[in-house]
Each structure stands twice: as structure tokens, then as C-alpha cells.
Short mmCIF file of C-alpha atoms and ligand atoms in Angstrom, two decimals:
data_model
loop_
_atom_site.label_atom_id
_atom_site.label_comp_id
_atom_site.label_asym_id
_atom_site.label_seq_id
_atom_site.Cartn_x
_atom_site.Cartn_y
_atom_site.Cartn_z
CA MET A 1 57.77 -2.85 -21.50
CA THR A 2 57.31 -4.98 -18.45
CA MET A 3 54.49 -7.58 -17.68
CA ILE A 4 54.74 -7.21 -13.93
CA LEU A 5 51.12 -7.43 -12.42
CA PRO A 6 50.14 -5.71 -9.31
CA THR A 7 51.05 -7.97 -6.32
CA PRO A 8 54.07 -10.28 -6.46
CA THR A 9 52.34 -13.24 -4.55
CA GLY A 10 51.44 -16.37 -6.43
CA SER A 11 53.27 -18.88 -4.44
CA SER A 12 51.35 -22.25 -5.21
CA SER A 13 49.05 -23.83 -2.52
CA THR A 14 51.84 -26.48 -1.96
CA GLY A 15 54.70 -24.35 -1.56
CA THR A 16 55.02 -25.36 2.02
CA ALA A 17 54.70 -29.00 1.73
CA PRO A 18 57.62 -31.25 2.29
CA VAL A 19 59.96 -31.79 -0.30
CA ARG A 20 59.81 -35.22 -1.97
CA LEU A 21 62.19 -35.26 -4.62
CA ALA A 22 65.39 -33.07 -4.37
CA VAL A 23 67.65 -32.93 -7.43
CA ARG A 24 70.89 -31.31 -7.25
CA GLY A 25 73.61 -30.58 -10.02
CA LEU A 26 72.10 -33.31 -12.10
CA ARG A 27 74.11 -33.92 -15.41
CA LYS A 28 73.61 -36.68 -18.16
CA VAL A 29 75.94 -37.07 -21.00
CA PHE A 30 75.57 -40.13 -23.52
CA ALA A 31 79.48 -41.10 -23.54
CA ASP A 32 81.31 -43.92 -22.52
CA ASP A 33 83.73 -41.59 -20.79
CA PRO A 34 81.85 -38.84 -19.57
CA SER A 35 84.54 -36.72 -17.87
CA PRO A 36 85.60 -34.34 -20.50
CA ALA A 37 81.94 -33.54 -21.62
CA LEU A 38 81.26 -32.92 -17.63
CA GLU A 39 84.36 -30.80 -17.31
CA MET A 40 83.07 -28.56 -20.06
CA LEU A 41 79.60 -28.42 -18.85
CA ARG A 42 80.96 -27.18 -15.37
CA HIS A 43 82.53 -24.43 -17.15
CA GLY A 44 79.36 -23.47 -18.50
CA ALA A 45 79.80 -24.92 -21.90
CA THR A 46 76.66 -25.42 -24.02
CA LYS A 47 75.16 -28.64 -25.49
CA ALA A 48 76.20 -27.63 -28.87
CA GLU A 49 79.75 -26.61 -27.87
CA VAL A 50 80.10 -30.04 -26.23
CA LEU A 51 78.64 -31.88 -29.42
CA GLN A 52 80.89 -29.85 -31.55
CA ARG A 53 84.17 -30.23 -29.68
CA LEU A 54 83.79 -33.88 -28.26
CA ASN A 55 80.80 -35.27 -30.40
CA VAL A 56 79.16 -36.09 -27.43
CA ASN A 57 75.23 -35.63 -26.86
CA VAL A 58 74.16 -33.95 -23.67
CA GLY A 59 70.95 -34.82 -22.18
CA VAL A 60 71.14 -32.70 -19.28
CA ALA A 61 73.56 -29.87 -18.90
CA GLU A 62 72.65 -29.03 -15.22
CA ALA A 63 69.30 -29.36 -13.58
CA SER A 64 68.50 -28.44 -9.78
CA PHE A 65 65.13 -28.27 -8.34
CA ASP A 66 62.64 -29.75 -5.74
CA ILE A 67 59.48 -31.17 -5.93
CA ARG A 68 56.98 -31.06 -3.32
CA ALA A 69 54.51 -33.19 -1.78
CA GLY A 70 51.03 -32.92 -3.61
CA GLU A 71 52.22 -30.79 -6.47
CA ILE A 72 51.90 -31.21 -10.20
CA PHE A 73 55.15 -30.14 -11.43
CA VAL A 74 55.45 -29.78 -15.15
CA ILE A 75 58.54 -29.44 -17.15
CA MET A 76 58.35 -27.94 -20.43
CA GLY A 77 60.80 -27.17 -23.17
CA LEU A 78 61.30 -27.50 -26.78
CA SER A 79 62.06 -30.98 -28.35
CA GLY A 80 65.60 -32.24 -27.22
CA SER A 81 65.83 -29.64 -24.55
CA GLY A 82 66.26 -32.77 -21.96
CA LYS A 83 62.73 -33.51 -20.44
CA SER A 84 62.57 -37.02 -21.06
CA THR A 85 65.85 -37.53 -20.11
CA ILE A 86 65.19 -35.95 -16.82
CA VAL A 87 62.11 -38.16 -16.17
CA ARG A 88 64.18 -41.33 -16.93
CA LEU A 89 66.79 -40.16 -14.40
CA LEU A 90 64.19 -39.60 -11.82
CA ASN A 91 63.09 -43.22 -11.81
CA ARG A 92 66.51 -44.47 -12.69
CA LEU A 93 65.71 -45.97 -16.30
CA ILE A 94 69.35 -44.31 -16.93
CA GLU A 95 72.01 -43.62 -14.53
CA PRO A 96 72.95 -40.01 -13.90
CA SER A 97 76.80 -39.07 -15.04
CA GLU A 98 76.79 -36.73 -12.06
CA GLY A 99 74.58 -35.26 -9.35
CA GLU A 100 72.19 -36.26 -6.64
CA ILE A 101 68.46 -37.30 -6.56
CA ARG A 102 66.95 -37.63 -3.15
CA LEU A 103 63.55 -39.22 -2.61
CA ASP A 104 61.98 -38.27 0.90
CA GLY A 105 65.55 -37.15 1.81
CA ARG A 106 67.21 -40.55 0.66
CA ASP A 107 69.65 -40.56 -2.03
CA LEU A 108 68.55 -42.77 -4.62
CA THR A 109 71.93 -42.68 -6.57
CA GLY A 110 73.58 -44.47 -3.67
CA LEU A 111 71.04 -47.31 -3.44
CA SER A 112 71.63 -50.92 -4.59
CA TYR A 113 69.96 -52.14 -7.34
CA SER A 114 67.51 -54.14 -5.22
CA ALA A 115 66.73 -51.42 -2.82
CA LEU A 116 65.90 -49.18 -5.68
CA VAL A 117 63.64 -51.42 -7.25
CA GLU A 118 61.76 -51.75 -4.00
CA VAL A 119 61.53 -48.01 -3.75
CA LEU A 120 60.50 -47.47 -7.36
CA ARG A 121 57.91 -50.06 -7.12
CA ARG A 122 56.48 -48.64 -4.16
CA ASP A 123 56.52 -45.10 -4.63
CA MET A 124 56.44 -44.54 -8.54
CA SER A 125 54.26 -45.02 -11.70
CA MET A 126 55.05 -43.83 -15.13
CA VAL A 127 52.46 -43.12 -18.03
CA PHE A 128 53.90 -42.46 -21.37
CA GLN A 129 52.79 -40.82 -24.66
CA SER A 130 52.28 -43.99 -26.59
CA PHE A 131 49.54 -45.81 -24.62
CA ALA A 132 51.91 -49.14 -24.54
CA LEU A 133 48.90 -51.30 -24.22
CA LEU A 134 49.30 -54.94 -24.56
CA PRO A 135 47.03 -55.70 -27.72
CA ASN A 136 46.13 -59.25 -26.68
CA ARG A 137 44.71 -58.31 -23.25
CA THR A 138 41.63 -56.84 -22.06
CA ALA A 139 41.39 -53.29 -20.65
CA LEU A 140 41.34 -54.98 -17.04
CA GLU A 141 44.29 -57.07 -17.66
CA ASN A 142 46.24 -54.00 -19.02
CA ALA A 143 45.44 -52.03 -16.16
CA ALA A 144 46.46 -54.88 -13.73
CA PHE A 145 49.84 -55.22 -15.77
CA GLY A 146 52.07 -53.03 -13.55
CA LEU A 147 50.74 -55.00 -10.54
CA GLU A 148 51.46 -58.30 -12.40
CA VAL A 149 54.88 -57.22 -12.91
CA ALA A 150 55.40 -56.22 -9.22
CA GLY A 151 54.09 -59.98 -8.22
CA VAL A 152 50.65 -58.85 -6.57
CA LYS A 153 48.38 -61.86 -6.55
CA ARG A 154 45.69 -62.22 -9.21
CA GLY A 155 42.56 -61.72 -7.31
CA GLU A 156 44.23 -58.68 -5.53
CA ARG A 157 45.30 -56.98 -8.86
CA ARG A 158 42.19 -57.44 -10.68
CA ARG A 159 40.28 -55.79 -7.71
CA ALA A 160 42.73 -52.81 -7.88
CA ALA A 161 42.86 -52.63 -11.68
CA LEU A 162 38.77 -52.49 -11.79
CA THR A 163 38.81 -49.80 -9.06
CA ALA A 164 41.34 -47.92 -11.29
CA LEU A 165 39.18 -48.26 -14.25
CA GLU A 166 36.18 -47.20 -12.41
CA ARG A 167 38.16 -43.94 -11.49
CA VAL A 168 38.82 -43.10 -15.13
CA GLY A 169 35.23 -44.01 -16.10
CA LEU A 170 36.03 -47.16 -17.98
CA ALA A 171 34.53 -49.88 -15.45
CA ASP A 172 31.93 -50.89 -18.36
CA TYR A 173 35.05 -51.60 -20.70
CA ALA A 174 36.83 -53.71 -18.58
CA ASP A 175 36.71 -56.65 -20.68
CA ARG A 176 37.18 -54.97 -24.17
CA TYR A 177 40.57 -55.12 -25.92
CA PRO A 178 42.56 -52.08 -26.85
CA ASN A 179 41.54 -52.23 -30.49
CA GLU A 180 37.86 -51.94 -29.36
CA LEU A 181 38.86 -48.45 -27.54
CA SER A 182 39.39 -44.94 -28.84
CA GLY A 183 42.61 -43.47 -28.45
CA GLY A 184 41.50 -41.30 -25.42
CA MET A 185 40.06 -44.59 -23.83
CA GLN A 186 43.38 -46.39 -24.32
CA GLN A 187 45.08 -43.39 -22.69
CA ARG A 188 42.55 -43.76 -19.86
CA VAL A 189 43.64 -47.42 -19.42
CA GLY A 190 47.10 -46.55 -19.38
CA LEU A 191 46.16 -43.97 -16.60
CA ALA A 192 44.39 -46.73 -14.94
CA ARG A 193 47.46 -48.89 -15.24
CA ALA A 194 49.63 -46.17 -13.33
CA LEU A 195 46.77 -45.50 -10.66
CA ALA A 196 46.32 -49.15 -9.92
CA LYS A 197 49.59 -49.27 -8.41
CA ASN A 198 48.38 -46.47 -6.06
CA PRO A 199 51.89 -44.66 -6.37
CA THR A 200 52.68 -41.72 -4.28
CA ILE A 201 54.69 -40.34 -7.31
CA MET A 202 53.56 -40.35 -10.91
CA LEU A 203 55.69 -39.38 -13.94
CA MET A 204 54.03 -38.65 -17.03
CA ASP A 205 55.98 -38.17 -20.22
CA GLU A 206 53.53 -36.28 -22.72
CA ALA A 207 51.03 -38.57 -21.58
CA PHE A 208 48.25 -36.53 -23.33
CA SER A 209 50.03 -35.23 -26.25
CA ALA A 210 48.68 -37.87 -28.74
CA LEU A 211 45.14 -36.95 -28.01
CA ASP A 212 42.91 -34.62 -29.97
CA PRO A 213 42.19 -31.42 -28.20
CA LEU A 214 38.94 -32.01 -26.87
CA ILE A 215 39.83 -35.45 -25.34
CA ARG A 216 43.14 -34.16 -24.21
CA SER A 217 41.39 -31.35 -22.23
CA ASP A 218 39.05 -34.13 -20.78
CA MET A 219 41.83 -35.91 -19.57
CA GLN A 220 43.50 -32.75 -18.26
CA GLY A 221 40.20 -32.23 -16.17
CA GLU A 222 40.24 -35.86 -15.27
CA LEU A 223 43.88 -35.66 -13.87
CA LEU A 224 42.79 -32.40 -11.77
CA ARG A 225 40.02 -34.28 -10.39
CA LEU A 226 41.77 -37.20 -9.30
CA GLN A 227 44.47 -35.21 -7.93
CA ARG A 228 41.99 -33.40 -5.81
CA GLU A 229 41.13 -36.82 -4.24
CA ASP A 230 44.64 -38.29 -4.09
CA ALA A 231 47.14 -35.50 -3.85
CA ARG A 232 49.83 -37.44 -5.36
CA THR A 233 53.32 -35.92 -6.47
CA ILE A 234 52.97 -35.54 -9.97
CA VAL A 235 55.86 -34.76 -12.52
CA PHE A 236 54.03 -34.07 -15.95
CA ILE A 237 55.92 -33.42 -19.05
CA SER A 238 54.37 -31.06 -21.89
CA HIS A 239 55.36 -28.84 -24.53
CA ASP A 240 51.87 -27.23 -24.64
CA ALA A 241 51.68 -23.78 -22.91
CA GLU A 242 48.11 -23.96 -22.30
CA GLU A 243 48.05 -27.56 -20.71
CA ALA A 244 51.09 -26.44 -18.45
CA MET A 245 49.51 -23.36 -17.41
CA ARG A 246 46.09 -25.35 -16.77
CA ILE A 247 47.42 -28.23 -14.78
CA ALA A 248 50.72 -26.91 -12.94
CA ASP A 249 51.23 -25.93 -9.52
CA ARG A 250 54.60 -24.89 -10.71
CA ILE A 251 56.67 -25.28 -14.22
CA ALA A 252 60.15 -25.66 -14.79
CA VAL A 253 60.94 -24.40 -18.35
CA MET A 254 64.15 -26.39 -19.82
CA GLU A 255 66.36 -24.77 -22.48
CA ASP A 256 69.35 -26.81 -23.98
CA GLY A 257 69.43 -29.26 -21.17
CA ARG A 258 69.39 -26.49 -18.44
CA ILE A 259 66.57 -24.89 -16.50
CA ALA A 260 65.47 -21.51 -17.86
CA GLN A 261 62.93 -20.61 -15.19
CA ILE A 262 60.94 -22.48 -12.37
CA GLY A 263 57.77 -21.05 -10.90
CA THR A 264 53.91 -20.89 -10.67
CA PRO A 265 52.22 -20.12 -13.92
CA ALA A 266 51.41 -16.67 -12.59
CA GLU A 267 54.95 -15.93 -11.63
CA ILE A 268 56.20 -17.15 -15.16
CA LEU A 269 53.51 -15.03 -17.07
CA ARG A 270 54.17 -12.17 -14.67
CA ALA A 271 58.10 -12.10 -15.41
CA PRO A 272 59.60 -14.33 -17.81
CA ALA A 273 63.30 -15.02 -17.15
CA ASP A 274 64.12 -14.62 -20.79
CA GLU A 275 62.99 -14.66 -24.45
CA TYR A 276 62.83 -18.13 -24.96
CA VAL A 277 60.71 -18.59 -21.81
CA ARG A 278 58.57 -15.41 -22.90
CA ALA A 279 58.06 -17.00 -26.51
CA PHE A 280 56.81 -20.42 -25.04
CA PHE A 281 53.90 -18.57 -23.24
CA ARG A 282 53.12 -16.13 -26.09
CA GLY A 283 49.30 -15.88 -26.57
CA VAL A 284 48.46 -17.34 -23.25
CA ASP A 285 45.51 -15.36 -21.80
CA ALA A 286 46.76 -14.19 -18.36
CA SER A 287 43.15 -13.70 -17.19
CA ARG A 288 42.63 -17.32 -17.44
CA VAL A 289 45.80 -18.14 -15.65
CA LEU A 290 46.05 -15.73 -12.82
CA ARG A 291 43.79 -16.58 -10.11
CA ALA A 292 42.00 -14.59 -7.40
CA ARG A 293 44.90 -15.39 -4.91
CA ASP A 294 47.31 -14.06 -7.50
CA ILE A 295 46.14 -10.50 -7.45
CA ALA A 296 44.42 -10.32 -3.89
CA ARG A 297 46.01 -7.48 -1.69
CA PRO A 298 45.79 -6.67 2.10
CA PRO A 299 42.83 -4.49 2.87
CA ASP A 300 43.46 -0.96 3.28
CA ASP A 301 42.26 -0.97 7.12
CA GLY A 302 43.34 -4.47 7.72
CA LEU A 303 39.95 -5.93 7.55
CA PRO A 304 37.49 -6.67 4.44
CA GLN A 305 34.13 -4.86 4.74
CA PRO A 306 31.68 -7.29 6.49
CA GLY A 307 28.77 -9.09 4.87
CA LEU A 308 30.54 -9.49 1.42
CA GLU A 309 30.20 -12.97 0.00
CA PRO A 310 34.06 -14.23 -0.35
CA VAL A 311 35.50 -15.18 -3.55
CA ALA A 312 37.28 -18.39 -3.82
CA ALA A 313 41.13 -18.08 -4.10
CA ASP A 314 41.21 -20.47 -7.10
CA THR A 315 38.65 -18.49 -9.29
CA PRO A 316 40.23 -17.37 -12.48
CA ILE A 317 40.32 -13.84 -12.78
CA HIS A 318 38.20 -13.25 -16.01
CA ALA A 319 35.09 -14.88 -14.00
CA LEU A 320 35.42 -12.05 -11.50
CA LEU A 321 34.43 -9.28 -13.28
CA GLY A 322 30.62 -9.31 -12.60
CA ARG A 323 30.91 -10.00 -9.23
CA VAL A 324 33.51 -7.38 -8.26
CA ALA A 325 31.71 -4.76 -10.46
CA ALA A 326 28.32 -5.28 -8.57
CA ALA A 327 29.99 -5.53 -5.07
CA PRO A 328 29.63 -2.34 -2.78
CA GLY A 329 33.27 -2.68 -1.85
CA PRO A 330 36.60 -4.85 -2.41
CA LEU A 331 35.61 -8.67 -2.07
CA PRO A 332 37.16 -10.89 0.45
CA VAL A 333 39.32 -14.01 -1.02
CA VAL A 334 39.59 -16.99 1.14
CA GLU A 335 41.50 -20.23 0.46
CA ALA A 336 39.69 -23.50 0.36
CA ASP A 337 40.56 -23.83 4.44
CA GLY A 338 38.67 -20.46 4.86
CA ARG A 339 41.82 -18.41 5.45
CA LEU A 340 41.65 -14.97 4.21
CA ILE A 341 44.02 -13.85 2.01
CA GLY A 342 43.13 -10.20 1.09
CA VAL A 343 40.74 -8.35 -0.95
CA ILE A 344 40.23 -7.57 -4.72
CA SER A 345 39.01 -4.05 -5.64
CA ARG A 346 37.46 -2.89 -8.84
CA ALA A 347 40.60 -1.09 -9.51
CA VAL A 348 42.90 -3.80 -8.93
CA LEU A 349 40.95 -6.43 -10.96
CA LEU A 350 40.79 -3.88 -14.01
CA GLU A 351 44.61 -3.25 -13.77
CA ALA A 352 45.32 -6.97 -13.60
CA LEU A 353 43.03 -7.56 -16.55
CA ASP A 354 44.27 -4.66 -18.36
CA ARG A 355 47.86 -5.62 -18.12
CA GLY A 356 47.45 -9.53 -18.56
CA GLU A 357 46.01 -8.53 -21.96
CA GLY A 358 48.34 -5.77 -22.85
CA ALA A 359 51.31 -8.30 -21.67
CA GLY A 360 49.73 -10.87 -24.04
CA ARG A 361 49.58 -8.17 -27.11
CA GLU A 362 52.85 -6.75 -26.48
CA VAL A 363 54.58 -10.46 -26.48
CA ARG A 364 52.94 -11.20 -29.69
CA HIS A 365 54.75 -8.44 -31.34
CA VAL A 366 58.22 -9.35 -29.96
N1 LIG B 1 70.21 -42.84 -25.43
C1 LIG B 1 70.65 -41.66 -25.83
N2 LIG B 1 71.67 -41.62 -26.58
C2 LIG B 1 72.18 -40.41 -27.13
N3 LIG B 1 71.45 -39.43 -27.05
C3 LIG B 1 70.51 -39.24 -26.24
C4 LIG B 1 69.86 -40.41 -25.82
N4 LIG B 1 68.71 -39.92 -25.14
C5 LIG B 1 68.66 -38.75 -25.37
N5 LIG B 1 69.46 -38.15 -25.84
C6 LIG B 1 69.82 -36.83 -26.51
O1 LIG B 1 69.57 -35.87 -25.12
C7 LIG B 1 68.94 -34.89 -25.59
C8 LIG B 1 67.78 -34.81 -24.84
O2 LIG B 1 66.76 -35.63 -25.36
P1 LIG B 1 65.47 -35.87 -24.47
O3 LIG B 1 64.73 -37.06 -25.07
O4 LIG B 1 65.58 -35.64 -23.08
O5 LIG B 1 64.40 -34.47 -24.82
P2 LIG B 1 62.82 -34.11 -24.98
O6 LIG B 1 63.16 -32.50 -24.15
O7 LIG B 1 62.17 -35.06 -24.11
O8 LIG B 1 62.33 -34.01 -26.43
P3 LIG B 1 61.28 -34.27 -26.88
O9 LIG B 1 60.18 -33.16 -26.73
O10 LIG B 1 61.41 -34.42 -28.36
O11 LIG B 1 60.60 -35.62 -26.41
C9 LIG B 1 68.77 -34.92 -27.13
O12 LIG B 1 69.67 -33.98 -27.58
C10 LIG B 1 68.97 -36.22 -27.19
O13 LIG B 1 69.51 -36.41 -28.58
MG1 LIG B 2 60.76 -36.33 -24.66
#
């Protein structure tokens, strides 16, 4: 009853990039005196136990993780599991009760308020679920708002805002007011507002959750496209498994204020840490999540057969069937930089497709 797929590869393409955000032993309890609750949590108490014994709400029971430069790090979990609290702790909208947050090696928890504001202003932007646009300002003025708050001069911020609107496909709507825009367009203005600051880190809390499925899917594509150009570090909160699987380099699954599992989409699909994680990804089609790189294996004799057109490592495996079936031998798999990472034979592909589907069926019966 396992769903282990053939090769235990699947490290993300950003796996060797430098760590931008390092979080260690982070805890947040909502109490005037956090000590008794922290003491319970250190001994492994659950949120429910702390609430019951002390009547104290736990936002984050314990979290430690690294977020690397250029990755889209998705935080998932049920309502109340602590996702928004983590994001608010990252940009210091709220203070941690315990633990350490380092940005590029620098401990944010130790910074003075003014130094902190400077760092956050330069490095981070936040996109929320509710568009939070100002109704009496145009799309352009809304997109420029973050820069206005940051004290950037009018001409400069309008230029940056217009560029950002162009990038999200809304240049023609710069002079429109929010009530003249659809929900999806408003969300794009929200995204443009974040982009206009040209942040190196974007925090997106359920940023696409209020959109209907087609527009939501468009926005995910938009984010991936922008990310290919910019390679920002993105922390994206979602409770949608399909969304997480599509956009994430890595996913952290939160359960009751703790991290149940961190891994690439392929790693999590292949080996969910527990029933909670498994249940989250129930029904996700593995053949659309697993990429060529996830199932590529070293060629038998050390080199692939010459003359075969290589497969891009990013290709979802469901799209490989025709090519692999028609090829005279295993197809070489290459990363974008041309590096050969292995080959995919007919047998390996069929096994992966079969096990992927099998695992999906199996999970649904749990
Ligand atoms: N300001 C606060 N005061 C007291 N408790 C809070 C506060 N903010 C959050 N909490 C509690 O912390 C826990 C985590 O909340 P959080 O908003 O981080 O959840 P979430 O995972 O973002 O949920 P959702 O998916 O519903 O947005 C919840 O139990 C919540 O009640
Ligand atoms: Mg939330």
C-alpha cells in the first residue's frame, strides 16, 4: 500500500540556491504572558491542549524551515493551521513569541524598528486575498500606492506603477477605477502594486483564492511567467492542492500550528508523511505533477543512445507517452541549461504512470 515511485530524485531546481529566509524554532502564542503556553509547546503539547488548559490561542506551535532564493515556497494547511500567522511573522506584522527569523543571514528579530522597516521596505511586498484597492483611486494610483507609502517621488512611482500594470496586462486600464474592473483585474492591480516595489521577496496570502477557477488558473500562469523573468523569492499561501502542485517548487504542509511535511510536489505525492498530508493531495493526478526529471534514470551503459531528441526536464510525464512510445530507445532528459540528467525508457514511464494513477485510486479509497 505504498505510493513510492521508481526514482527518489525530484529535488527542486532551486535546491542549491542560497537560503534567503531561515526560520528556526518559531512559535507564536496569543497571550499577554506567553511563558506557560510556550513551556507546554516545548514539551510537545498540541494547540488544543494549550487552549484547553490555559485558554490561550496558539498561532504557530513550532516551525523551522529554509526558503531559498528564487523559489516559490507554498504553505498549505487547513483553516486555522497557522499559515497567515507565519506570513505575518515573516514580515513582522506581528512579533514572534519565540524563535529566529533570518533574512540573508541577518536576524530580523534583533533589528531595531527603523532598521526593520528599511529592510522590509526594500525587500518584501505582500499580496492579500481581498484586493484591498482604494476605491477612489485609479488602477495606476493603486498600483503606485506601495511606493507612495515608501516615499518615492510622484513621477518615479507612476513610471514604476505603469510598468507593473503593463506586466500584468492592464496598461490600457491605468485610468480606470476599481469598480470598473472585474475581480480578476482587481487582483492583477494588487499584484502590480506588489511588483511596482520590485521586491526580492513576495508574500502572497491566498492571493488567488477569491477568483473563479478560470481566472485563477490564468493568474497562476501569469505568476509563473513573471517568475521565469524575475526569479523572486515567493512565499505563497494556498489551501488548494492543485494550485500548490502547479506553482510550488516546494510545499510546506501545516497541521495544527506545526509543519507536517516539507518537500517538492513530487516528493510529497510520492511519500506523504501522514494521513493528513495524504488526504490533502487526494485526487491530484500524479501524471500531471511528476516531471521528466522526477522519473529520469541513469542510462544503462552510462550514455544515452545518440541522435535522439532530448526531453525538457520540466515536461509533465503525461505529455511524454507519445514520444517515448515512438522512440527507438530511452529518451535523454536535459535541464534548461543543457545538462543531461538521465533517460526515460518506455518501461519506466509506464510504471510511473501506472503507479501514479494507482496511488491516486488507492488514496481515494482510504
Ligand atoms: N490576533 C489573534 N489573536 C488570537 N488568536 C489568533 C490571532 N490570529 C490568529 N489567531 C489564531 O491562530 C491560529 C492560526 O490562525 P491563522 O490565521 O494563521 O490560520 P490560517 O492557517 O491562515 O487559516 P485560514 O486558512 O482560515 O486563513 C488560529 O487558531 C487563530 O484563531
Ligand atoms: Mg489565513
